[in-house]
GROMACS .gro file of C-alpha atoms in nm:
model
  213
    1UNK     CA    1  -0.316   3.169  -0.169
    2UNK     CA    2  -0.471   3.223   0.176
    3UNK     CA    3  -0.769   3.003   0.096
    4UNK     CA    4  -0.535   2.712   0.009
    5UNK     CA    5  -0.317   2.768   0.314
    6UNK     CA    6  -0.612   2.793   0.556
    7UNK     CA    7  -0.763   2.485   0.400
    8UNK     CA    8  -0.428   2.298   0.444
    9UNK     CA    9  -0.411   2.411   0.812
   10UNK     CA   10  -0.772   2.285   0.873
   11UNK     CA   11  -0.670   1.938   0.754
   12UNK     CA   12  -0.353   1.944   0.960
   13UNK     CA   13  -0.548   2.032   1.268
   14UNK     CA   14  -0.800   1.746   1.238
   15UNK     CA   15  -0.637   1.465   1.025
   16UNK     CA   16  -0.357   1.224   1.040
   17UNK     CA   17  -0.359   1.186   0.657
   18UNK     CA   18  -0.401   1.499   0.445
   19UNK     CA   19  -0.444   1.565   0.065
   20UNK     CA   20  -0.313   1.848  -0.151
   21UNK     CA   21  -0.480   1.886  -0.477
   22UNK     CA   22  -0.602   1.757  -0.713
   23UNK     CA   23  -0.418   2.004  -0.941
   24UNK     CA   24  -0.186   2.027  -1.235
   25UNK     CA   25   0.030   2.298  -1.058
   26UNK     CA   26   0.301   2.078  -0.924
   27UNK     CA   27   0.520   2.367  -0.805
   28UNK     CA   28   0.238   2.505  -0.597
   29UNK     CA   29   0.160   2.157  -0.457
   30UNK     CA   30   0.525   2.116  -0.362
   31UNK     CA   31   0.523   2.453  -0.181
   32UNK     CA   32   0.206   2.342   0.019
   33UNK     CA   33   0.367   2.011   0.103
   34UNK     CA   34   0.674   2.189   0.235
   35UNK     CA   35   0.456   2.399   0.453
   36UNK     CA   36   0.287   2.081   0.585
   37UNK     CA   37   0.630   1.938   0.668
   38UNK     CA   38   0.678   2.215   0.912
   39UNK     CA   39   0.363   2.105   1.094
   40UNK     CA   40   0.494   1.746   1.138
   41UNK     CA   41   0.368   1.585   0.816
   42UNK     CA   42   0.569   1.365   0.578
   43UNK     CA   43   0.525   1.319   0.203
   44UNK     CA   44   0.356   0.993   0.125
   45UNK     CA   45   0.297   0.959  -0.254
   46UNK     CA   46   0.128   1.119  -0.547
   47UNK     CA   47  -0.158   0.969  -0.745
   48UNK     CA   48  -0.298   1.059  -1.091
   49UNK     CA   49  -0.666   1.147  -1.077
   50UNK     CA   50  -0.934   1.340  -1.267
   51UNK     CA   51  -1.032   1.328  -1.632
   52UNK     CA   52  -0.777   1.123  -1.829
   53UNK     CA   53  -0.562   1.121  -1.518
   54UNK     CA   54  -0.433   1.472  -1.595
   55UNK     CA   55  -0.435   1.593  -1.232
   56UNK     CA   56  -0.212   1.502  -0.939
   57UNK     CA   57  -0.317   1.439  -0.584
   58UNK     CA   58  -0.057   1.439  -0.304
   59UNK     CA   59  -0.108   1.238   0.014
   60UNK     CA   60   0.085   1.326   0.332
   61UNK     CA   61   0.077   1.155   0.668
   62UNK     CA   62   0.151   1.275   1.018
   63UNK     CA   63   0.509   1.179   1.117
   64UNK     CA   64   0.482   0.923   1.398
   65UNK     CA   65   0.836   1.001   1.516
   66UNK     CA   66   0.927   1.148   1.856
   67UNK     CA   67   0.924   1.524   1.893
   68UNK     CA   68   0.679   1.582   1.609
   69UNK     CA   69   0.411   1.730   1.817
   70UNK     CA   70   0.662   1.973   1.972
   71UNK     CA   71   0.781   2.073   1.627
   72UNK     CA   72   0.424   2.141   1.523
   73UNK     CA   73   0.357   2.343   1.835
   74UNK     CA   74   0.676   2.553   1.776
   75UNK     CA   75   0.557   2.619   1.415
   76UNK     CA   76   0.215   2.727   1.524
   77UNK     CA   77   0.373   2.966   1.783
   78UNK     CA   78   0.615   3.113   1.529
   79UNK     CA   79   0.350   3.168   1.259
   80UNK     CA   80   0.023   3.259   1.446
   81UNK     CA   81  -0.127   3.430   1.141
   82UNK     CA   82  -0.057   3.167   0.884
   83UNK     CA   83  -0.371   3.132   0.671
   84UNK     CA   84  -0.496   3.478   0.779
   85UNK     CA   85  -0.262   3.695   0.570
   86UNK     CA   86   0.044   3.644   0.790
   87UNK     CA   87   0.377   3.476   0.726
   88UNK     CA   88   0.391   3.101   0.627
   89UNK     CA   89   0.682   2.883   0.707
   90UNK     CA   90   0.920   2.838   0.412
   91UNK     CA   91   0.739   3.074   0.170
   92UNK     CA   92   0.755   3.438   0.084
   93UNK     CA   93   0.465   3.617   0.236
   94UNK     CA   94   0.163   3.634   0.007
   95UNK     CA   95   0.321   3.391  -0.247
   96UNK     CA   96   0.387   3.036  -0.313
   97UNK     CA   97   0.749   3.119  -0.398
   98UNK     CA   98   0.991   2.952  -0.146
   99UNK     CA   99   1.227   3.157   0.054
  100UNK     CA  100   1.591   3.125  -0.059
  101UNK     CA  101   1.680   2.887   0.225
  102UNK     CA  102   1.381   2.665   0.140
  103UNK     CA  103   1.426   2.656  -0.235
  104UNK     CA  104   1.617   2.330  -0.244
  105UNK     CA  105   1.374   2.153  -0.011
  106UNK     CA  106   1.078   2.259  -0.220
  107UNK     CA  107   1.249   2.151  -0.536
  108UNK     CA  108   1.307   1.802  -0.397
  109UNK     CA  109   0.941   1.774  -0.296
  110UNK     CA  110   0.852   1.868  -0.646
  111UNK     CA  111   1.081   1.601  -0.774
  112UNK     CA  112   0.916   1.338  -0.554
  113UNK     CA  113   0.576   1.448  -0.678
  114UNK     CA  114   0.689   1.449  -1.040
  115UNK     CA  115   0.855   1.108  -1.003
  116UNK     CA  116   0.543   0.944  -0.864
  117UNK     CA  117   0.319   1.112  -1.130
  118UNK     CA  118   0.546   0.989  -1.410
  119UNK     CA  119   0.566   0.645  -1.253
  120UNK     CA  120   0.187   0.625  -1.242
  121UNK     CA  121   0.171   0.693  -1.614
  122UNK     CA  122   0.449   0.435  -1.682
  123UNK     CA  123   0.271   0.163  -1.480
  124UNK     CA  124  -0.060   0.230  -1.653
  125UNK     CA  125  -0.064  -0.055  -1.904
  126UNK     CA  126  -0.405   0.036  -2.020
  127UNK     CA  127  -0.284   0.376  -2.124
  128UNK     CA  128  -0.024   0.219  -2.345
  129UNK     CA  129  -0.276  -0.033  -2.479
  130UNK     CA  130  -0.518   0.240  -2.576
  131UNK     CA  131  -0.247   0.449  -2.740
  132UNK     CA  132  -0.115   0.171  -2.960
  133UNK     CA  133  -0.468   0.053  -3.022
  134UNK     CA  134  -0.552   0.386  -3.167
  135UNK     CA  135  -0.256   0.360  -3.401
  136UNK     CA  136  -0.389   0.030  -3.529
  137UNK     CA  137  -0.737   0.180  -3.575
  138UNK     CA  138  -0.591   0.470  -3.773
  139UNK     CA  139  -0.394   0.235  -3.992
  140UNK     CA  140  -0.698   0.012  -4.056
  141UNK     CA  141  -0.918   0.315  -4.138
  142UNK     CA  142  -0.668   0.429  -4.401
  143UNK     CA  143  -0.621   0.084  -4.532
  144UNK     CA  144  -0.996   0.036  -4.578
  145UNK     CA  145  -1.004   0.364  -4.768
  146UNK     CA  146  -0.751   0.216  -5.014
  147UNK     CA  147  -0.450   0.417  -4.899
  148UNK     CA  148  -0.227   0.121  -4.805
  149UNK     CA  149   0.097   0.314  -4.820
  150UNK     CA  150  -0.038   0.596  -4.616
  151UNK     CA  151  -0.186   0.353  -4.367
  152UNK     CA  152   0.148   0.183  -4.319
  153UNK     CA  153   0.335   0.513  -4.289
  154UNK     CA  154   0.077   0.677  -4.068
  155UNK     CA  155   0.052   0.369  -3.830
  156UNK     CA  156   0.425   0.351  -3.818
  157UNK     CA  157   0.474   0.716  -3.741
  158UNK     CA  158   0.207   0.727  -3.475
  159UNK     CA  159   0.352   0.422  -3.303
  160UNK     CA  160   0.704   0.567  -3.310
  161UNK     CA  161   0.571   0.897  -3.165
  162UNK     CA  162   0.404   0.705  -2.881
  163UNK     CA  163   0.718   0.495  -2.815
  164UNK     CA  164   0.923   0.811  -2.802
  165UNK     CA  165   0.687   0.976  -2.559
  166UNK     CA  166   0.698   0.678  -2.326
  167UNK     CA  167   1.076   0.668  -2.354
  168UNK     CA  168   1.097   1.043  -2.272
  169UNK     CA  169   0.899   0.979  -1.964
  170UNK     CA  170   1.145   0.707  -1.863
  171UNK     CA  171   1.435   0.944  -1.919
  172UNK     CA  172   1.275   1.213  -1.711
  173UNK     CA  173   1.214   0.969  -1.425
  174UNK     CA  174   1.579   0.855  -1.438
  175UNK     CA  175   1.700   1.216  -1.418
  176UNK     CA  176   1.474   1.289  -1.121
  177UNK     CA  177   1.592   0.973  -0.950
  178UNK     CA  178   1.952   1.081  -0.981
  179UNK     CA  179   1.872   1.422  -0.832
  180UNK     CA  180   1.699   1.260  -0.538
  181UNK     CA  181   1.960   0.999  -0.464
  182UNK     CA  182   2.228   1.278  -0.507
  183UNK     CA  183   2.040   1.474  -0.238
  184UNK     CA  184   2.042   1.168  -0.001
  185UNK     CA  185   1.698   1.034  -0.060
  186UNK     CA  186   1.670   0.651  -0.042
  187UNK     CA  187   1.490   0.455  -0.311
  188UNK     CA  188   1.240   0.203  -0.182
  189UNK     CA  189   0.957  -0.015  -0.329
  190UNK     CA  190   0.620  -0.080  -0.167
  191UNK     CA  191   0.432  -0.411  -0.154
  192UNK     CA  192   0.313  -0.356  -0.518
  193UNK     CA  193   0.661  -0.303  -0.647
  194UNK     CA  194   0.610   0.074  -0.697
  195UNK     CA  195   0.940   0.278  -0.650
  196UNK     CA  196   0.946   0.595  -0.445
  197UNK     CA  197   1.202   0.790  -0.243
  198UNK     CA  198   1.226   0.850   0.134
  199UNK     CA  199   1.373   1.170   0.280
  200UNK     CA  200   1.695   1.106   0.481
  201UNK     CA  201   1.578   1.001   0.827
  202UNK     CA  202   1.214   0.957   0.725
  203UNK     CA  203   1.032   0.687   0.922
  204UNK     CA  204   0.745   0.508   0.760
  205UNK     CA  205   0.619   0.268   1.026
  206UNK     CA  206   0.352   0.403   1.264
  207UNK     CA  207  -0.013   0.380   1.344
  208UNK     CA  208  -0.089   0.699   1.149
  209UNK     CA  209   0.096   0.589   0.842
  210UNK     CA  210  -0.124   0.420   0.575
  211UNK     CA  211   0.174   0.372   0.347
  212UNK     CA  212   0.368   0.124   0.561
  213UNK     CA  213   0.386  -0.240   0.442
   0.00000   0.00000   0.00000
């Protein structure tokens, strides 16, 4: 844990845009993102990366709003040993487990990460094309071998399984969206039409914000 916290703090000290990950541990990434918020950073978006896009990479940017530098200085003063075995804002000492008062905030960060990650899969037309293409290849292979009935059934079952998986992803995104809007987050779309959610009061425009239109 200390290695990840110290690495995060090094980024915070020198960069206006920081990255968390790549990783598949979304809960841990959400906890680190919550820590970064205490130092004046805002959640930007999550990308899929790595082999077969199985990992998530979170981008955060320095909040350009007024008073942010003062908030960061106050956090540094309150947690002087963060990254060196000391207390970390929002987390139980020595653990990525959020403090009770921070549990909801960390859960909503995780929702935003998950929503973006699922949206990335949903928007990946190539992924769907490959999936359904494999169903066709399977059916053709069975057909060539003379198993026409098996080919028809196998291709149909495989296609139905894929369609169900994509539909399940849509349902999960809808549930997450309801939780976020219920918590006051605002749905927005960027210039590419990708939907995401802004924290109440979050300001995107600013010279340090690469995500603004």
